[in-house]
Amino acid sequence: MTVPARADTIRLVGAPSTGRVQFVFTGASLVDAAGRDNGVNCSLKQAIATVRASDLPVKPRIKQATLYVGGSLFDDGVDYQPSTSIFDTGGVSFITDPDLVTARARAAVDTQVSLKLPGSFAPLSLAASQTPAITVFYKNDGNETGNIAFFTSKFDITAQLIANGTIAGDYVLSDAVADICLGTEALCDNGESCDTVTGNGTVVQGAHTNAAASFALLFVVEDDALPLRTVGIFEGMEQVSGQRGTVTLDTVNPVSSPAAGRFAFYALEGDRLLYNSNPGNTPCGAEEFISVRGSDDAAKPQLCLVDDDNPLGNIFNSTINTEAQRGTDPTCNDAPTCCSGNGLCNVIGVDIDRFDISAALDPGAQQVTVNYGTGTDRIAMSVMLLEVDVFQPTLKLDSQVRVLDAINGIAQLGGPITYSIAVSNTGNVTSHAARAQMPMPPFVTGFTIVAIPAGSVDESSPGGGVNGTGNVFVRDFDVPPGEVREIRVQVTTRCDAVSRSLDPIAVVSSTEEPAFDVPAEVVLVAGPGIAACDGQDANGGFNADPLLKDRVLRGGGGCNAAGPSCVMIFFGGLLAFVSRKKRAYLMLLVAFCAGCRDAYERKDPGAKDTSIANEAAIAGVACPSSPDL
């Protein structure tokens, strides 16, 4: 019999992470339990968990890496010689003073361990990154009477794993301390067991049925090739015995179609033999269960999680289905207690299991609920993970950079260039925290931000960018589906930009979409110059008025109005034809026209077809009218 427990409630840690991500979750037991159906033999000096390459995307980047170390604590006197107690409350019971016992339990938690990363030569010494999570209760009958606690210490190893460079491989944990024996602790490396080690005389020596010691590894990895997903991490330390609990994840974006998702958990203790079944117990017909509903319809049946290693009614059964089977599982004739899959079985004191929950999810839903409970089995739930594929915004298909002042791809020397960075969302949900960056091209000056999206943050710099001519950097604006958010920036072409091509490239990204390039329209800078460049490249190709009609064009050539005189140009040819009477005739055709002549005359390019379909589209400048024409 136990009294109600104190616990650190399981809850969502921070905001859900949305991006092209997936979680990797595995772990190992830190005890030996060979030959036992419950209880343990001794503590292991070290244990190994393996992250397989097949568990990772093709090009994984570590976004978050966390080590959890969990175990049990028993207020049962001296644990080591010389006289040392891991968890000592001075004889005060949890019933008498729950606050004191809870504080003593938290202080007793091991917060320093060693971890050897794949490919490394020496282990890292780690210190817990936050206050450990615990749950405490009092057992008041039998040999195990006393204060009992479960704990989880959390270690942030993100920086260390990024620096290591290798993700797949063996992770070796050592120097972890938990209280697992009833009485004096037994170390496997010393050939001891809880049953045979010399006791301290305070309690009857033996194996504690609530013993647990283990570790779990959680990695959140990114890869641009992954679907857009929302990942929620729930942490705490809740004792569950004959009780039920619930966690809920809001997915931010709607669940994708087809729906896809995964769930995983890390729990301490558990008993592989305590199967229970009762068809009257909802939702799964068993008191021990985990069920998932990913639907906005509360009446939709929940998905009860089962697999070959976790039979219905016995999900907390000392398995790690994320680790490969080692050797052959023992023959089992009692199906509800069998572990017949390819996961790791009979790892007493820990469950680390992962499940596909796609069948529980409705496309378009925005909430996923997980329910869990036990019957007579006691567990300590530590970590839960939810990963759901969601609908996605799409900025890449239609975002563009236009040049508003260019005419036919030509910008005027000494004149303005206005770049319009249009971030367009052709997806079906809002793009969050979008950002756009674009360094200005060389040969421009006068960098000015003209417009930015409402609510955005402008961190542009007039002297920034690779060319020192200005850098656009506007961030944290949302783009609803089917809409465009625009950034406008204006610069002025310098006089040394004549005959230069300007082709800046914008980089656009958002929370949901990795960075991609958006090349601006390429423009050529040409005269006639204006403002500071007045008089330069007077015969340049820029035409400020594309609708100007007064042109003289011959065979694709043209002229400049600054010529001092006009000249007559004669040309002719012979035309042969045959009359109805089959007589041959020759005709001389003579024609003349007026043209302009000066030092800036453009030569005829020799086009074969000199017809003009659209005069307004032809680059050139007007010639003066002449009374001789």
C-alpha positions as MATLAB code, in Angstrom:
seq = 'MTVPARADTIRLVGAPSTGRVQFVFTGASLVDAAGRDNGVNCSLKQAIATVRASDLPVKPRIKQATLYVGGSLFDDGVDYQPSTSIFDTGGVSFITDPDLVTARARAAVDTQVSLKLPGSFAPLSLAASQTPAITVFYKNDGNETGNIAFFTSKFDITAQLIANGTIAGDYVLSDAVADICLGTEALCDNGESCDTVTGNGTVVQGAHTNAAASFALLFVVEDDALPLRTVGIFEGMEQVSGQRGTVTLDTVNPVSSPAAGRFAFYALEGDRLLYNSNPGNTPCGAEEFISVRGSDDAAKPQLCLVDDDNPLGNIFNSTINTEAQRGTDPTCNDAPTCCSGNGLCNVIGVDIDRFDISAALDPGAQQVTVNYGTGTDRIAMSVMLLEVDVFQPTLKLDSQVRVLDAINGIAQLGGPITYSIAVSNTGNVTSHAARAQMPMPPFVTGFTIVAIPAGSVDESSPGGGVNGTGNVFVRDFDVPPGEVREIRVQVTTRCDAVSRSLDPIAVVSSTEEPAFDVPAEVVLVAGPGIAACDGQDANGGFNADPLLKDRVLRGGGGCNAAGPSCVMIFFGGLLAFVSRKKRAYLMLLVAFCAGCRDAYERKDPGAKDTSIANEAAIAGVACPSSPDL';
ca = [
       0.000    0.000    0.000;
       1.223    3.502   -0.786;
       0.095    7.000    0.021;
      -0.484    9.673   -2.687;
       2.695   10.902   -4.321;
       4.334   14.229   -4.973;
       5.315   14.637   -8.618;
       6.683   17.040  -11.202;
       3.806   17.054  -13.665;
       4.508   16.032  -17.254;
       4.148   19.140  -19.406;
       5.189   20.599  -22.733;
       8.696   22.061  -22.607;
       8.713   25.406  -24.395;
       6.859   25.951  -27.647;
       6.468   23.119  -30.157;
       9.227   23.085  -32.755;
       8.021   23.364  -36.356;
      10.417   22.794  -39.228;
      11.930   20.066  -41.368;
      12.791   17.993  -38.327;
      12.476   14.562  -36.765;
      13.251   13.148  -33.353;
      15.647   10.297  -32.610;
      15.047    8.549  -29.286;
      16.805    5.592  -27.717;
      18.526    4.527  -24.499;
      19.732    1.712  -22.273;
      19.324    0.155  -18.844;
      21.969    0.733  -16.171;
      21.179   -2.436  -14.237;
      21.591   -6.162  -14.710;
      18.399   -8.183  -14.369;
      19.404  -11.522  -15.872;
      17.151  -14.342  -14.709;
      14.616  -12.076  -13.010;
      11.013  -11.290  -13.798;
      11.132   -8.280  -11.491;
      13.741   -6.525   -9.402;
      17.398   -6.268  -10.386;
      20.705   -7.922   -9.561;
      23.163   -5.037   -9.519;
      24.193   -1.654  -10.958;
      26.254   -1.474  -14.141;
      29.328    0.735  -14.218;
      28.487    1.735  -17.785;
      25.919    1.056  -20.496;
      25.728    1.556  -24.256;
      22.925    2.916  -26.444;
      23.292    2.870  -30.216;
      21.977    5.443  -32.683;
      21.782    3.715  -36.045;
      22.351    5.506  -39.337;
      18.970    4.165  -40.457;
      17.338    6.205  -37.668;
      18.676    9.444  -39.171;
      17.793   11.429  -42.302;
      20.369   11.605  -45.104;
      21.934   14.912  -44.080;
      21.103   15.408  -40.397;
      21.955   18.600  -38.542;
      21.635   18.620  -34.773;
      19.059   21.130  -33.567;
      18.751   19.810  -30.022;
      20.432   16.988  -28.115;
      19.427   15.938  -24.604;
      20.596   13.190  -22.253;
      18.190   11.981  -19.555;
      19.459    9.854  -16.653;
      16.782    8.286  -14.477;
      16.659    6.026  -11.457;
      15.177    5.115   -8.100;
      15.993    6.237   -4.542;
      15.225    4.320   -1.337;
      15.500    5.732    2.171;
      16.816    2.424    3.525;
      19.960    3.284    5.433;
      23.608    2.849    4.501;
      24.189    2.096    0.811;
      27.999    2.016    0.636;
      30.988    1.569    2.928;
      32.330    3.701    4.427;
      28.917    4.530    5.790;
      27.160    6.485    3.015;
      23.460    6.827    2.310;
      22.348    8.016   -1.119;
      18.907    9.148    0.082;
      18.658    9.972    3.797;
      15.707   11.693    5.458;
      16.834   11.213    9.048;
      13.970    8.867    9.848;
      11.242   11.303    8.727;
       8.526    9.673    6.634;
       6.822   11.177    3.627;
       3.533   10.901    5.497;
       4.845   13.110    8.312;
       6.683   15.769    6.295;
       6.266   15.468    2.510;
       8.071   18.763    1.872;
      11.230   17.695    3.709;
      11.299   14.244    2.090;
      10.743   15.757   -1.365;
      13.581   18.243   -0.841;
      15.924   15.495    0.418;
      15.066   13.337   -2.588;
      15.805   16.149   -5.024;
      19.122   16.819   -3.295;
      20.054   13.122   -3.518;
      19.683   12.963   -7.314;
      22.843   12.282   -9.299;
      23.531   15.333  -11.488;
      27.024   14.497  -12.732;
      27.760   11.716  -15.207;
      30.192   10.844  -18.002;
      29.254   10.259  -21.632;
      31.475    9.013  -24.435;
      30.298   10.120  -27.888;
      30.663    8.083  -31.103;
      34.198    8.197  -32.474;
      35.610   10.039  -29.465;
      38.522    8.783  -27.386;
      37.580   10.115  -23.961;
      34.256   10.594  -22.159;
      32.788   14.012  -21.448;
      32.106   15.055  -17.859;
      28.571   16.441  -17.761;
      26.618   18.422  -15.187;
      22.814   18.574  -15.236;
      21.510   21.654  -17.002;
      18.508   22.153  -14.706;
      16.889   21.012  -11.467;
      16.120   17.282  -11.613;
      12.529   16.083  -11.911;
      11.286   13.764   -9.156;
       8.261   11.947   -7.798;
       8.123   10.754   -4.171;
       5.805    8.351   -2.341;
       5.732    6.202    0.811;
       5.302    2.443    0.874;
       4.029    1.279    4.240;
       3.968   -2.503    4.044;
       6.370   -5.410    3.624;
      10.157   -5.408    3.529;
      10.181   -2.352    1.246;
       8.474   -0.037    3.734;
       9.802    3.512    3.521;
      10.256    6.617    1.408;
      10.737    5.925   -2.302;
      11.517    8.338   -5.124;
      12.128    8.272   -8.862;
      14.177   10.936  -10.608;
      15.354   12.171  -13.988;
      18.379   14.411  -14.490;
      18.531   16.355  -17.743;
      21.779   17.197  -19.571;
      21.955   19.495  -22.588;
      24.575   18.004  -24.927;
      23.719   19.985  -28.069;
      26.997   21.893  -28.302;
      29.079   18.806  -27.551;
      27.373   16.710  -30.197;
      27.650   19.427  -32.853;
      31.348   19.754  -32.072;
      31.740   15.978  -32.223;
      30.471   15.942  -35.802;
      29.269   12.331  -35.679;
      25.727   11.395  -34.675;
      25.385    7.708  -35.530;
      27.211    5.218  -33.331;
      27.577    4.059  -29.731;
      26.987    6.339  -26.739;
      28.582    5.051  -23.539;
      27.224    6.382  -20.234;
      29.150    5.872  -16.988;
      29.438    7.191  -13.418;
      25.673    7.342  -12.889;
      24.409    6.657   -9.366;
      20.962    5.324   -8.449;
      19.654    3.378   -5.452;
      18.454    0.016   -6.735;
      18.899   -2.575   -3.970;
      16.830   -3.133   -0.872;
      19.608   -2.370    1.594;
      23.247   -2.074    0.536;
      24.003   -1.377   -3.130;
      25.555   -4.048   -5.335;
      27.943   -3.308   -8.205;
      27.987   -5.741  -11.113;
      31.669   -5.011  -11.779;
      32.492   -6.309   -8.290;
      30.577   -9.546   -8.855;
      27.924   -8.528   -6.333;
      24.133   -8.784   -6.398;
      21.407   -7.236   -4.262;
      20.704  -10.671   -2.756;
      24.295  -11.594   -1.864;
      26.046   -8.342   -0.954;
      26.706   -7.842    2.754;
      23.813   -5.858    4.218;
      23.887   -2.943    6.618;
      21.551   -4.492    9.149;
      18.953   -1.756    8.797;
      16.646   -3.661    6.460;
      16.409   -7.164    5.053;
      18.835   -7.329    2.129;
      17.413   -8.165   -1.307;
      16.133   -7.012   -4.688;
      13.785   -4.057   -4.621;
      10.731   -4.506   -6.852;
      10.614   -0.772   -7.643;
      14.266   -0.533   -8.698;
      15.226    1.429  -11.810;
      18.308    2.962  -13.415;
      18.674    3.903  -17.080;
      19.395    6.672  -19.550;
      17.734    8.007  -22.690;
      19.022   10.074  -25.601;
      16.814   12.536  -27.466;
      18.010   14.240  -30.638;
      15.964   16.646  -32.734;
      17.637   16.731  -36.136;
      17.026   18.889  -39.205;
      17.284   17.987  -42.876;
      15.962   20.150  -45.717;
      14.633   17.016  -47.443;
      12.284   16.140  -44.544;
       8.574   17.006  -44.590;
       7.441   19.946  -42.502;
       6.723   18.706  -38.979;
       5.766   19.859  -35.521;
       7.615   18.207  -32.622;
       6.477   18.543  -29.013;
       8.620   17.443  -26.040;
       6.907   16.717  -22.712;
       9.000   16.303  -19.560;
       8.428   15.740  -15.864;
       8.288   12.816  -13.449;
       4.866   11.387  -12.651;
       4.212    8.225  -10.692;
       1.342    6.371  -12.347;
      -0.256    3.458  -10.503;
      -3.936    2.785  -11.038;
      -4.177    6.291  -12.448;
      -4.530    8.084  -15.763;
      -2.802   11.033  -17.340;
      -3.147   13.163  -20.467;
      -0.897   15.369  -22.571;
      -1.977   17.482  -25.552;
       0.008   18.959  -28.422;
      -1.262   21.845  -30.541;
       0.343   21.255  -33.937;
       0.551   24.971  -34.963;
      -0.206   24.040  -38.599;
      -2.933   21.557  -39.598;
      -2.060   17.865  -39.854;
      -0.938   16.962  -43.376;
      -2.741   14.816  -45.913;
      -1.927   11.966  -45.891;
      -1.480   12.154  -42.137;
       1.767   10.948  -40.573;
       3.163   11.021  -37.052;
       5.156    9.258  -34.339;
       5.047    9.020  -30.541;
       7.694    7.871  -28.059;
       8.054    7.724  -24.283;
      10.612    7.102  -21.528;
       9.275    5.545  -18.324;
      11.001    4.095  -15.267;
      10.102    0.879  -13.441;
       7.267   -1.094  -14.995;
       6.728   -4.839  -14.732;
       6.754   -7.087  -17.767;
       4.433   -9.666  -16.138;
       1.641   -7.421  -14.874;
      -0.659   -7.782  -17.853;
      -4.246   -6.767  -17.267;
      -7.296   -6.906  -19.494;
     -10.819   -5.732  -18.938;
     -13.079   -5.132  -21.953;
     -15.066   -2.674  -19.892;
     -12.096   -0.350  -19.467;
     -12.040    2.359  -22.101;
     -10.446    3.260  -24.364;
      -8.332    0.126  -24.856;
      -9.990   -2.668  -22.901;
      -7.082   -2.710  -20.460;
      -6.025   -0.694  -17.441;
      -2.438   -0.401  -18.693;
      -2.473    1.532  -21.964;
      -1.390    4.480  -24.080;
      -3.894    5.819  -26.606;
      -3.735    8.650  -29.132;
      -6.401   10.821  -30.739;
      -5.407   13.256  -33.479;
      -8.837   14.470  -34.481;
     -10.976   17.517  -33.821;
     -13.861   15.057  -33.469;
     -13.973   14.024  -29.807;
     -16.185   11.064  -30.704;
     -13.565    9.459  -32.951;
     -12.091    6.269  -31.417;
      -8.595    6.548  -30.017;
      -5.679    4.511  -31.343;
      -4.391    2.069  -28.701;
      -0.642    1.646  -29.087;
       0.621   -1.903  -29.534;
       3.381   -3.698  -31.424;
       5.211   -7.031  -31.329;
       7.212   -5.924  -28.290;
       4.293   -4.259  -26.481;
       1.105   -6.371  -26.348;
      -2.237   -4.751  -25.623;
      -2.625   -4.386  -21.871;
       1.111   -4.575  -21.169;
       2.781   -1.571  -22.763;
       4.969   -0.824  -19.696;
       6.774   -4.141  -19.928;
      10.525   -3.450  -19.742;
      11.261   -3.027  -23.457;
      13.306   -0.659  -25.597;
      11.877   -1.121  -29.073;
      14.171    1.556  -30.540;
      17.203   -0.655  -29.826;
      17.966   -3.774  -31.844;
      17.363   -7.190  -30.336;
      20.457   -8.742  -28.764;
      20.520  -12.493  -28.974;
      17.261  -14.430  -28.912;
      14.304  -13.556  -26.732;
      13.271  -16.332  -24.346;
      10.450  -18.617  -25.414;
       7.142  -17.199  -24.274;
       3.830  -19.024  -24.233;
       1.812  -16.321  -22.522;
       1.129  -13.869  -25.357;
       0.236  -10.838  -23.201;
       3.643  -10.937  -21.521;
       5.654  -11.827  -24.627;
       8.151   -9.540  -26.303;
       8.315  -11.067  -29.785;
       9.467   -8.171  -31.987;
      12.995   -7.088  -32.962;
      13.388   -4.645  -30.088;
      15.294   -5.079  -26.835;
      13.325   -7.074  -24.257;
      13.507   -7.772  -20.517;
      15.375   -4.569  -19.644;
      13.911   -4.427  -16.155;
      13.208   -0.977  -14.789;
      12.901    0.988  -18.034;
      10.658    1.396  -21.081;
      11.745    3.414  -24.129;
       9.336    2.753  -26.974;
       8.414    4.465  -30.243;
       5.192    4.045  -32.245;
       3.731    5.090  -35.579;
       0.549    7.053  -34.810;
      -0.418    7.994  -38.385;
      -3.673    6.022  -38.142;
      -4.779    8.196  -35.210;
      -4.418   11.481  -37.102;
      -7.020   13.280  -39.205;
      -5.771   15.556  -42.012;
      -6.502   19.147  -41.074;
      -6.662   18.520  -37.317;
      -4.621   20.850  -35.131;
      -4.458   18.959  -31.853;
      -3.130   15.564  -30.760;
      -4.044   14.092  -27.371;
      -2.265   11.219  -25.625;
      -3.913    9.355  -22.738;
      -2.075    6.843  -20.561;
      -2.777    4.751  -17.496;
      -1.935    1.647  -15.484;
      -3.646   -0.858  -13.248;
      -1.599   -2.583  -10.559;
       1.691   -1.803  -12.301;
       3.627    1.210  -11.041;
       5.592    3.379  -13.467;
       7.261    6.766  -13.344;
       6.603    8.606  -16.620;
       9.493   10.910  -17.503;
       9.465   11.979  -21.170;
       6.931   11.910  -24.008;
       7.502   12.941  -27.608;
       5.031   13.763  -30.360;
       5.995   14.308  -33.997;
       3.341   15.207  -36.595;
       3.638   16.033  -40.300;
       1.769   19.270  -40.995;
       0.592   21.277  -43.986;
       3.145   23.740  -45.204;
       3.465   27.211  -46.612;
       5.394   27.546  -49.878;
       7.432   30.681  -50.506;
       9.817   29.225  -53.051;
       7.505   28.885  -56.051;
       6.423   32.479  -56.606;
       8.676   34.841  -54.623;
      10.542   37.234  -56.926;
      12.612   40.397  -57.116;
      11.462   42.981  -59.672;
      13.199   46.162  -60.832;
      10.517   48.825  -61.061;
      12.477   51.620  -62.805;
      13.990   49.578  -65.628;
      12.610   49.810  -69.166;
      13.216   46.840  -71.415;
      15.882   45.635  -68.994;
      17.769   48.959  -68.971;
      18.197   51.310  -66.005;
      19.185   54.947  -66.486;
      22.681   56.126  -65.655;
      22.487   58.418  -62.619;
      18.859   57.469  -62.099;
      16.991   55.435  -59.482;
      16.620   51.676  -59.255;
      13.800   50.411  -57.045;
      13.979   46.741  -56.102;
      10.694   45.133  -55.080;
      11.275   41.942  -53.063;
       7.919   40.155  -53.217;
       7.654   37.231  -50.765;
       4.720   35.179  -52.033;
       3.070   32.258  -50.220;
       1.466   29.755  -52.591;
       0.976   27.180  -49.809;
      -2.126   26.465  -47.764;
      -1.112   27.789  -44.334;
       0.594   30.913  -43.038;
       4.360   31.178  -43.313;
       5.737   32.352  -39.969;
       8.715   34.560  -39.138;
       9.698   35.048  -42.771;
      12.867   36.962  -43.527;
      14.491   38.414  -46.625;
      18.045   39.554  -47.131;
      19.646   41.078  -50.240;
      23.004   42.841  -50.579;
      22.924   45.683  -53.079;
      24.976   45.397  -56.275;
      28.153   47.431  -56.856;
      28.092   50.828  -58.614;
      25.069   52.154  -56.695;
      24.613   54.667  -53.902;
      21.874   56.246  -51.787;
      20.517   53.055  -50.162;
      16.997   53.741  -48.830;
      14.368   51.320  -47.510;
      11.072   52.517  -48.994;
       8.603   49.979  -47.555;
       8.542   46.893  -45.315;
       5.717   44.544  -44.220;
       3.659   45.665  -41.239;
       5.033   44.369  -37.949;
       8.360   43.272  -39.392;
      11.782   44.086  -37.970;
      14.110   46.096  -40.218;
      17.794   45.407  -39.609;
      18.982   46.722  -42.974;
      22.277   48.610  -43.159;
      23.106   51.368  -45.711;
      26.810   50.487  -45.758;
      26.415   46.728  -45.464;
      26.502   43.882  -47.927;
      29.428   42.334  -49.760;
      29.840   45.477  -51.889;
      29.432   47.998  -49.082;
      26.536   49.599  -50.959;
      23.764   48.510  -48.596;
      22.147   45.333  -47.319;
      18.442   44.595  -47.003;
      17.587   42.493  -43.946;
      13.934   42.435  -42.901;
      12.677   39.658  -40.603;
       9.814   38.317  -38.521;
       6.866   38.925  -40.809;
       4.125   36.404  -41.515;
       2.796   35.680  -45.001;
      -0.769   34.286  -45.079;
      -1.623   31.708  -47.753;
      -2.263   33.245  -51.154;
      -0.783   36.604  -50.151;
       2.381   38.598  -50.825;
       4.487   40.701  -48.478;
       6.686   43.293  -50.163;
       9.953   44.996  -49.277;
      11.029   47.964  -51.404;
      14.489   49.450  -51.486;
      15.790   52.241  -53.702;
      19.326   53.053  -54.823;
      20.839   55.385  -57.438;
      23.214   54.229  -60.154;
      26.650   55.812  -60.066;
      28.302   57.272  -63.165;
      30.829   54.425  -63.288;
      27.945   51.965  -63.673;
      27.611   52.738  -67.400;
      27.352   49.553  -69.481;
      27.390   47.437  -66.295;
      24.920   44.651  -65.553;
      23.434   44.629  -62.052;
      22.136   41.315  -60.728;
      21.704   41.093  -56.922;
      20.289   37.950  -55.311;
      17.847   37.896  -52.392;
      17.781   35.089  -49.813;
      14.358   34.252  -48.357;
      13.441   31.854  -45.542;
      10.864   31.268  -42.804;
      10.296   29.047  -39.794;
       8.890   26.371  -42.048;
      11.041   26.799  -45.150;
      14.845   26.721  -45.374;
      16.716   29.554  -47.070;
      16.582   29.768  -50.866;
      17.887   32.231  -53.471;
      15.689   34.627  -55.437;
      17.708   36.288  -58.248;
      16.673   39.801  -59.180;
      15.903   40.766  -62.764;
      19.212   41.557  -64.483;
      19.416   45.152  -65.727;
      21.948   47.026  -67.868;
      22.849   50.591  -66.895;
      22.904   53.007  -69.838;
      22.602   56.710  -70.631;
      21.726   59.298  -71.419;
      22.867   60.153  -67.930;
      20.903   62.380  -65.610;
      21.563   64.234  -62.370;
      25.217   63.742  -61.406;
      25.793   61.834  -64.650;
      24.170   64.411  -66.939;
      25.767   64.442  -70.395;
      27.396   61.030  -70.055;
      26.621   58.209  -72.476;
      24.344   60.556  -74.373;
      23.592   57.895  -76.966;
      22.857   55.199  -74.368;
      19.999   52.788  -74.723;
      17.758   54.024  -71.914;
      14.480   55.484  -73.182;
      12.602   57.396  -70.563;
       9.461   57.417  -72.711;
       8.875   54.076  -74.407;
       5.775   55.442  -76.146;
       7.711   58.127  -78.056;
       6.691   57.797  -81.727;
       9.038   60.171  -83.573;
      11.746   57.764  -84.706;
      13.806   57.191  -87.824;
      14.899   53.571  -88.077;
      16.417   51.947  -91.114;
      17.213   48.275  -91.056;
      17.449   48.265  -87.273;
      19.773   51.278  -87.132;
      19.045   54.653  -85.629;
      20.419   58.117  -85.029;
      21.093   60.724  -82.460;
      19.367   64.106  -82.555;
      22.605   65.944  -81.838;
      23.838   65.586  -85.454;
      24.806   68.881  -87.178;
      23.124   68.158  -90.503;
      20.858   65.869  -92.422;
      21.935   64.098  -95.607;
      20.103   62.454  -98.454;
      20.593   58.705  -98.834;
      19.844   57.047 -102.210;
      19.405   53.402 -102.903;
      17.787   51.322 -105.632;
      17.572   47.977 -107.388;
      16.381   46.053 -110.417;
      13.118   44.160 -110.486;
      12.504   41.470 -113.145;
       9.053   40.198 -114.054;
       7.272   38.378 -116.896;
       4.157   39.785 -118.533;
       1.054   37.849 -119.592;
       2.531   37.694 -123.085;
       5.629   36.038 -121.614;
       7.871   38.948 -122.404;
      10.586   39.776 -119.933;
      10.983   43.274 -118.561;
      13.447   44.983 -116.242;
      12.483   47.923 -114.024;
      14.828   50.220 -112.140;
      13.470   51.340 -108.819;
      14.990   54.428 -107.229;
      14.105   55.790 -103.802;
      15.554   58.242 -101.362;
      15.058   59.150  -97.750;
      16.432   61.512  -95.186;
      18.632   60.416  -92.307;
      20.672   61.885  -89.480;
      24.403   61.904  -89.300;
      26.687   62.643  -86.428;
      29.469   61.166  -84.374;
      27.067   58.958  -82.389;
      25.307   57.271  -85.281;
      24.505   53.643  -84.479;
      25.404   51.191  -87.213;
      22.873   48.977  -88.944;
      23.166   45.541  -87.358;
      22.177   43.965  -90.632;
      18.962   42.394  -89.515;
      17.333   40.279  -92.188;
      13.847   41.385  -91.234;
      13.518   45.135  -90.806;
       9.780   45.224  -90.273;
       8.646   46.960  -87.095;
       5.714   45.423  -85.304;
       5.838   47.724  -82.281;
       7.659   51.024  -82.551;
       7.279   51.719  -78.858;
       9.282   48.622  -78.002;
      12.329   49.686  -79.990;
      15.171   51.226  -78.020;
      16.390   54.536  -79.386;
      15.998   58.278  -79.144;
      13.910   60.643  -81.196;
      15.255   62.359  -84.277;
      14.232   65.942  -84.997;
      11.512   66.493  -87.543;
      12.686   67.915  -90.858;
      10.763   69.917  -93.423;
      12.624   67.962  -96.072;
      11.002   64.670  -95.076;
];
